[in-house]
Amino acid sequence: MKVESQLLPALGALPAAAGWRCPGAVLSCRRAGNRRNALYRVIAAVAYAEGRRVADIALSEGRAWSQKPGHFVWIGIRKPKEAELRELAQQFGLHPLAIEDALNAHQRPKLETYGDGLFVVLRTAHREMDTTEFGETHVFIGPGYVISVRHGPSSSYSTVRERAEANPSLLKHGEDFVLYSILDFVVDNYTPVVEAIETEVTALEQRVLSVPLTAADIERIHALRRELMVIRRTVTPVAEVCKQLEHSESECIDEAMHPYFRDVADHVKRVSDHIDALREIVTHTFEAGLLLESSRQNQVQRKFAAWAAILAVPTAIAGIYGMNFDNMPELRLPYGYYMILGVIVGLCGFLYWRFKRWGWL
């Protein structure tokens, strides 16, 4: 602990001493028992010109770079503080209602127009173990700037930035291509989530068709139906967002990008159809399980009914001859006992044969 206490101040002084620039990056440490947990919030702010990265900038420099001819800035923030969003709003003239939505992070996917800027809300999906976790991405887009705000679990957007920077001929389109890249990335990440659920649904379907339905199976089916319903509510509105972008007349959206948004809309449609198909499979699996369980119960009831009918024959005959009457002529016949046994065996055998033929036994 002594060495640690000496190192921490020194490490904290390194950026200033060495002249490092960490624009917008925040590092905080806190003690948890005998361990130290580091909590990072990283802000990526980059300026681009002609489809190429030209500078890593500080958050406060965003507006100045965005006003340079042929330049735009792409700022990415994860779980921002209110002060950071207020600063961006002041720099780029972001609408207060959009800022409020970005802070609250409980919005339905939508596209809104504020003056010469657009505000896009997307919901992200991330599969963790056997559950799906949902987050949100808010994108502000306007002349010379793109600001993406992430809340909740989602894949890192560094992949989006790398892909965009690897295609300078497309990135030079500017802000609308960045928006397309983010939108396409979010929609692409729906597919592995739905495929993971499909694998689980297939396994559950095979199980239900092979063994009796259990309480755990019913609970899991209900959970999957609810999960698919939430995913559908997440995915379906994105198609409307893509449609609005495809037909947008905003200065931020170049007409050349319309086919790209149409392609994302087609992808959303495929994912949505996949989800609907899985919902039907889950519903049919549950119904099939109930029908099979009902069939098994009916089979058991038939067996009980068949054996009850067979046993009713000796019971009825024994009941008749158990009555205390003096005048029963057949009781005095030399072979009366064997005759009655033969009748019982014959009737029981006939009933067994008939029930066996009907499939009751």
mmCIF file of N, CA and C in Angstrom, residues 271-329:
data_model
loop_
_atom_site.group_PDB
_atom_site.id
_atom_site.type_symbol
_atom_site.label_atom_id
_atom_site.label_comp_id
_atom_site.label_asym_id
_atom_site.label_seq_id
_atom_site.Cartn_x
_atom_site.Cartn_y
_atom_site.Cartn_z
ATOM 1 N N VAL A 271 -34.823 -8.414 -40.270
ATOM 2 C CA VAL A 271 -34.713 -8.724 -38.844
ATOM 3 C C VAL A 271 -36.094 -8.781 -38.202
ATOM 4 N N SER A 272 -36.953 -7.837 -38.565
ATOM 5 C CA SER A 272 -38.303 -7.806 -38.009
ATOM 6 C C SER A 272 -39.089 -9.053 -38.401
ATOM 7 N N ASP A 273 -38.955 -9.479 -39.659
ATOM 8 C CA ASP A 273 -39.621 -10.710 -40.103
ATOM 9 C C ASP A 273 -39.086 -11.923 -39.351
ATOM 10 N N HIS A 274 -37.787 -11.935 -39.116
ATOM 11 C CA HIS A 274 -37.167 -13.025 -38.357
ATOM 12 C C HIS A 274 -37.735 -13.087 -36.940
ATOM 13 N N ILE A 275 -37.884 -11.933 -36.329
ATOM 14 C CA ILE A 275 -38.442 -11.869 -34.974
ATOM 15 C C ILE A 275 -39.883 -12.370 -34.967
ATOM 16 N N ASP A 276 -40.675 -11.944 -35.961
ATOM 17 C CA ASP A 276 -42.070 -12.390 -36.038
ATOM 18 C C ASP A 276 -42.153 -13.903 -36.200
ATOM 19 N N ALA A 277 -41.253 -14.457 -37.027
ATOM 20 C CA ALA A 277 -41.243 -15.910 -37.217
ATOM 21 C C ALA A 277 -40.911 -16.632 -35.910
ATOM 22 N N LEU A 278 -39.952 -16.092 -35.161
ATOM 23 C CA LEU A 278 -39.587 -16.708 -33.880
ATOM 24 C C LEU A 278 -40.731 -16.610 -32.878
ATOM 25 N N ARG A 279 -41.435 -15.491 -32.888
ATOM 26 C CA ARG A 279 -42.579 -15.347 -31.979
ATOM 27 C C ARG A 279 -43.646 -16.399 -32.294
ATOM 28 N N GLU A 280 -43.870 -16.648 -33.578
ATOM 29 C CA GLU A 280 -44.838 -17.674 -33.963
ATOM 30 C C GLU A 280 -44.359 -19.058 -33.540
ATOM 31 N N ILE A 281 -43.057 -19.320 -33.712
ATOM 32 C CA ILE A 281 -42.521 -20.625 -33.316
ATOM 33 C C ILE A 281 -42.672 -20.832 -31.815
ATOM 34 N N VAL A 282 -42.365 -19.795 -31.035
ATOM 35 C CA VAL A 282 -42.498 -19.909 -29.577
ATOM 36 C C VAL A 282 -43.956 -20.168 -29.200
ATOM 37 N N THR A 283 -44.869 -19.437 -29.833
ATOM 38 C CA THR A 283 -46.296 -19.634 -29.549
ATOM 39 C C THR A 283 -46.740 -21.040 -29.928
ATOM 40 N N HIS A 284 -46.328 -21.494 -31.119
ATOM 41 C CA HIS A 284 -46.706 -22.834 -31.566
ATOM 42 C C HIS A 284 -46.059 -23.912 -30.699
ATOM 43 N N THR A 285 -44.832 -23.653 -30.245
ATOM 44 C CA THR A 285 -44.175 -24.616 -29.355
ATOM 45 C C THR A 285 -44.953 -24.768 -28.061
ATOM 46 N N PHE A 286 -45.387 -23.650 -27.515
ATOM 47 C CA PHE A 286 -46.177 -23.702 -26.283
ATOM 48 C C PHE A 286 -47.492 -24.441 -26.516
ATOM 49 N N GLU A 287 -48.157 -24.121 -27.619
ATOM 50 C CA GLU A 287 -49.424 -24.788 -27.920
ATOM 51 C C GLU A 287 -49.214 -26.281 -28.167
ATOM 52 N N ALA A 288 -48.138 -26.628 -28.894
ATOM 53 C CA ALA A 288 -47.846 -28.042 -29.139
ATOM 54 C C ALA A 288 -47.556 -28.773 -27.835
ATOM 55 N N GLY A 289 -46.823 -28.107 -26.937
ATOM 56 C CA GLY A 289 -46.541 -28.716 -25.635
ATOM 57 C C GLY A 289 -47.811 -28.984 -24.849
ATOM 58 N N LEU A 290 -48.738 -28.016 -24.883
ATOM 59 C CA LEU A 290 -50.015 -28.205 -24.187
ATOM 60 C C LEU A 290 -50.824 -29.332 -24.816
ATOM 61 N N LEU A 291 -50.828 -29.396 -26.156
ATOM 62 C CA LEU A 291 -51.567 -30.461 -26.836
ATOM 63 C C LEU A 291 -50.973 -31.829 -26.525
ATOM 64 N N LEU A 292 -49.643 -31.919 -26.529
ATOM 65 C CA LEU A 292 -48.996 -33.193 -26.203
ATOM 66 C C LEU A 292 -49.290 -33.599 -24.764
ATOM 67 N N GLU A 293 -49.248 -32.621 -23.862
ATOM 68 C CA GLU A 293 -49.542 -32.920 -22.458
ATOM 69 C C GLU A 293 -50.995 -33.367 -22.305
ATOM 70 N N SER A 294 -51.896 -32.706 -23.017
ATOM 71 C CA SER A 294 -53.304 -33.109 -22.979
ATOM 72 C C SER A 294 -53.483 -34.505 -23.559
ATOM 73 N N SER A 295 -52.740 -34.802 -24.647
ATOM 74 C CA SER A 295 -52.818 -36.133 -25.251
ATOM 75 C C SER A 295 -52.308 -37.205 -24.292
ATOM 76 N N ARG A 296 -51.214 -36.903 -23.592
ATOM 77 C CA ARG A 296 -50.685 -37.871 -22.618
ATOM 78 C C ARG A 296 -51.695 -38.113 -21.500
ATOM 79 N N GLN A 297 -52.309 -37.050 -21.023
ATOM 80 C CA GLN A 297 -53.311 -37.194 -19.967
ATOM 81 C C GLN A 297 -54.519 -37.986 -20.454
ATOM 82 N N ASN A 298 -54.945 -37.740 -21.698
ATOM 83 C CA ASN A 298 -56.063 -38.498 -22.257
ATOM 84 C C ASN A 298 -55.719 -39.974 -22.392
ATOM 85 N N GLN A 299 -54.467 -40.256 -22.767
ATOM 86 C CA GLN A 299 -54.040 -41.650 -22.893
ATOM 87 C C GLN A 299 -54.087 -42.348 -21.543
ATOM 88 N N VAL A 300 -53.629 -41.657 -20.515
ATOM 89 C CA VAL A 300 -53.678 -42.241 -19.170
ATOM 90 C C VAL A 300 -55.122 -42.453 -18.732
ATOM 91 N N GLN A 301 -55.974 -41.475 -19.017
ATOM 92 C CA GLN A 301 -57.383 -41.600 -18.643
ATOM 93 C C GLN A 301 -58.052 -42.752 -19.385
ATOM 94 N N ARG A 302 -57.690 -42.962 -20.657
ATOM 95 C CA ARG A 302 -58.256 -44.087 -21.403
ATOM 96 C C ARG A 302 -57.845 -45.419 -20.776
ATOM 97 N N LYS A 303 -56.578 -45.490 -20.382
ATOM 98 C CA LYS A 303 -56.120 -46.740 -19.763
ATOM 99 C C LYS A 303 -56.873 -47.014 -18.468
ATOM 100 N N PHE A 304 -57.035 -45.954 -17.661
ATOM 101 C CA PHE A 304 -57.797 -46.134 -16.420
ATOM 102 C C PHE A 304 -59.229 -46.581 -16.720
ATOM 103 N N ALA A 305 -59.851 -45.945 -17.715
ATOM 104 C CA ALA A 305 -61.231 -46.292 -18.063
ATOM 105 C C ALA A 305 -61.333 -47.719 -18.581
ATOM 106 N N ALA A 306 -60.356 -48.143 -19.416
ATOM 107 C CA ALA A 306 -60.383 -49.503 -19.962
ATOM 108 C C ALA A 306 -60.234 -50.544 -18.860
ATOM 109 N N TRP A 307 -59.271 -50.360 -17.979
ATOM 110 C CA TRP A 307 -59.079 -51.328 -16.892
ATOM 111 C C TRP A 307 -60.259 -51.305 -15.925
ATOM 112 N N ALA A 308 -60.843 -50.133 -15.729
ATOM 113 C CA ALA A 308 -62.027 -50.067 -14.863
ATOM 114 C C ALA A 308 -63.180 -50.865 -15.463
ATOM 115 N N ALA A 309 -63.354 -50.787 -16.803
ATOM 116 C CA ALA A 309 -64.421 -51.555 -17.461
ATOM 117 C C ALA A 309 -64.153 -53.052 -17.374
ATOM 118 N N ILE A 310 -62.891 -53.447 -17.555
ATOM 119 C CA ILE A 310 -62.556 -54.878 -17.477
ATOM 120 C C ILE A 310 -62.789 -55.411 -16.067
ATOM 121 N N LEU A 311 -62.353 -54.658 -15.074
ATOM 122 C CA LEU A 311 -62.521 -55.106 -13.685
ATOM 123 C C LEU A 311 -63.978 -55.040 -13.236
ATOM 124 N N ALA A 312 -64.783 -54.266 -13.939
ATOM 125 C CA ALA A 312 -66.202 -54.185 -13.567
ATOM 126 C C ALA A 312 -66.935 -55.500 -13.824
ATOM 127 N N VAL A 313 -66.456 -56.299 -14.798
ATOM 128 C CA VAL A 313 -67.124 -57.578 -15.116
ATOM 129 C C VAL A 313 -67.067 -58.551 -13.944
ATOM 130 N N PRO A 314 -65.874 -58.931 -13.433
ATOM 131 C CA PRO A 314 -65.866 -59.850 -12.283
ATOM 132 C C PRO A 314 -66.506 -59.236 -11.044
ATOM 133 N N THR A 315 -66.382 -57.900 -10.913
ATOM 134 C CA THR A 315 -67.006 -57.255 -9.751
ATOM 135 C C THR A 315 -68.524 -57.402 -9.795
ATOM 136 N N ALA A 316 -69.106 -57.188 -10.978
ATOM 137 C CA ALA A 316 -70.563 -57.293 -11.120
ATOM 138 C C ALA A 316 -71.042 -58.725 -10.904
ATOM 139 N N ILE A 317 -70.331 -59.686 -11.515
ATOM 140 C CA ILE A 317 -70.754 -61.092 -11.380
ATOM 141 C C ILE A 317 -70.591 -61.558 -9.942
ATOM 142 N N ALA A 318 -69.455 -61.176 -9.330
ATOM 143 C CA ALA A 318 -69.253 -61.566 -7.926
ATOM 144 C C ALA A 318 -70.299 -60.919 -7.032
ATOM 145 N N GLY A 319 -70.728 -59.719 -7.379
ATOM 146 C CA GLY A 319 -71.757 -59.053 -6.592
ATOM 147 C C GLY A 319 -73.091 -59.769 -6.677
ATOM 148 N N ILE A 320 -73.395 -60.282 -7.858
ATOM 149 C CA ILE A 320 -74.670 -60.998 -8.025
ATOM 150 C C ILE A 320 -74.693 -62.269 -7.184
ATOM 151 N N TYR A 321 -73.613 -63.034 -7.272
ATOM 152 C CA TYR A 321 -73.593 -64.305 -6.548
ATOM 153 C C TYR A 321 -73.233 -64.127 -5.075
ATOM 154 N N GLY A 322 -72.950 -62.912 -4.703
ATOM 155 C CA GLY A 322 -72.726 -62.663 -3.281
ATOM 156 C C GLY A 322 -74.001 -62.357 -2.528
ATOM 157 N N MET A 323 -75.128 -62.241 -3.254
ATOM 158 C CA MET A 323 -76.405 -61.969 -2.591
ATOM 159 C C MET A 323 -76.935 -63.225 -1.898
ATOM 160 N N ASN A 324 -77.570 -63.058 -0.767
ATOM 161 C CA ASN A 324 -78.033 -64.192 0.046
ATOM 162 C C ASN A 324 -79.442 -64.621 -0.362
ATOM 163 N N PHE A 325 -79.511 -65.293 -1.519
ATOM 164 C CA PHE A 325 -80.784 -65.876 -1.954
ATOM 165 C C PHE A 325 -80.679 -67.394 -1.873
ATOM 166 N N ASP A 326 -81.774 -68.028 -1.499
ATOM 167 C CA ASP A 326 -81.768 -69.494 -1.405
ATOM 168 C C ASP A 326 -81.978 -70.153 -2.751
ATOM 169 N N ASN A 327 -82.734 -69.520 -3.629
ATOM 170 C CA ASN A 327 -83.081 -70.145 -4.901
ATOM 171 C C ASN A 327 -82.154 -69.649 -6.009
ATOM 172 N N MET A 328 -80.961 -70.250 -6.145
ATOM 173 C CA MET A 328 -80.020 -69.994 -7.244
ATOM 174 C C MET A 328 -79.694 -71.349 -7.853
ATOM 175 N N PRO A 329 -80.462 -71.774 -8.858
ATOM 176 C CA PRO A 329 -80.328 -73.143 -9.377
ATOM 177 C C PRO A 329 -78.913 -73.485 -9.828
#
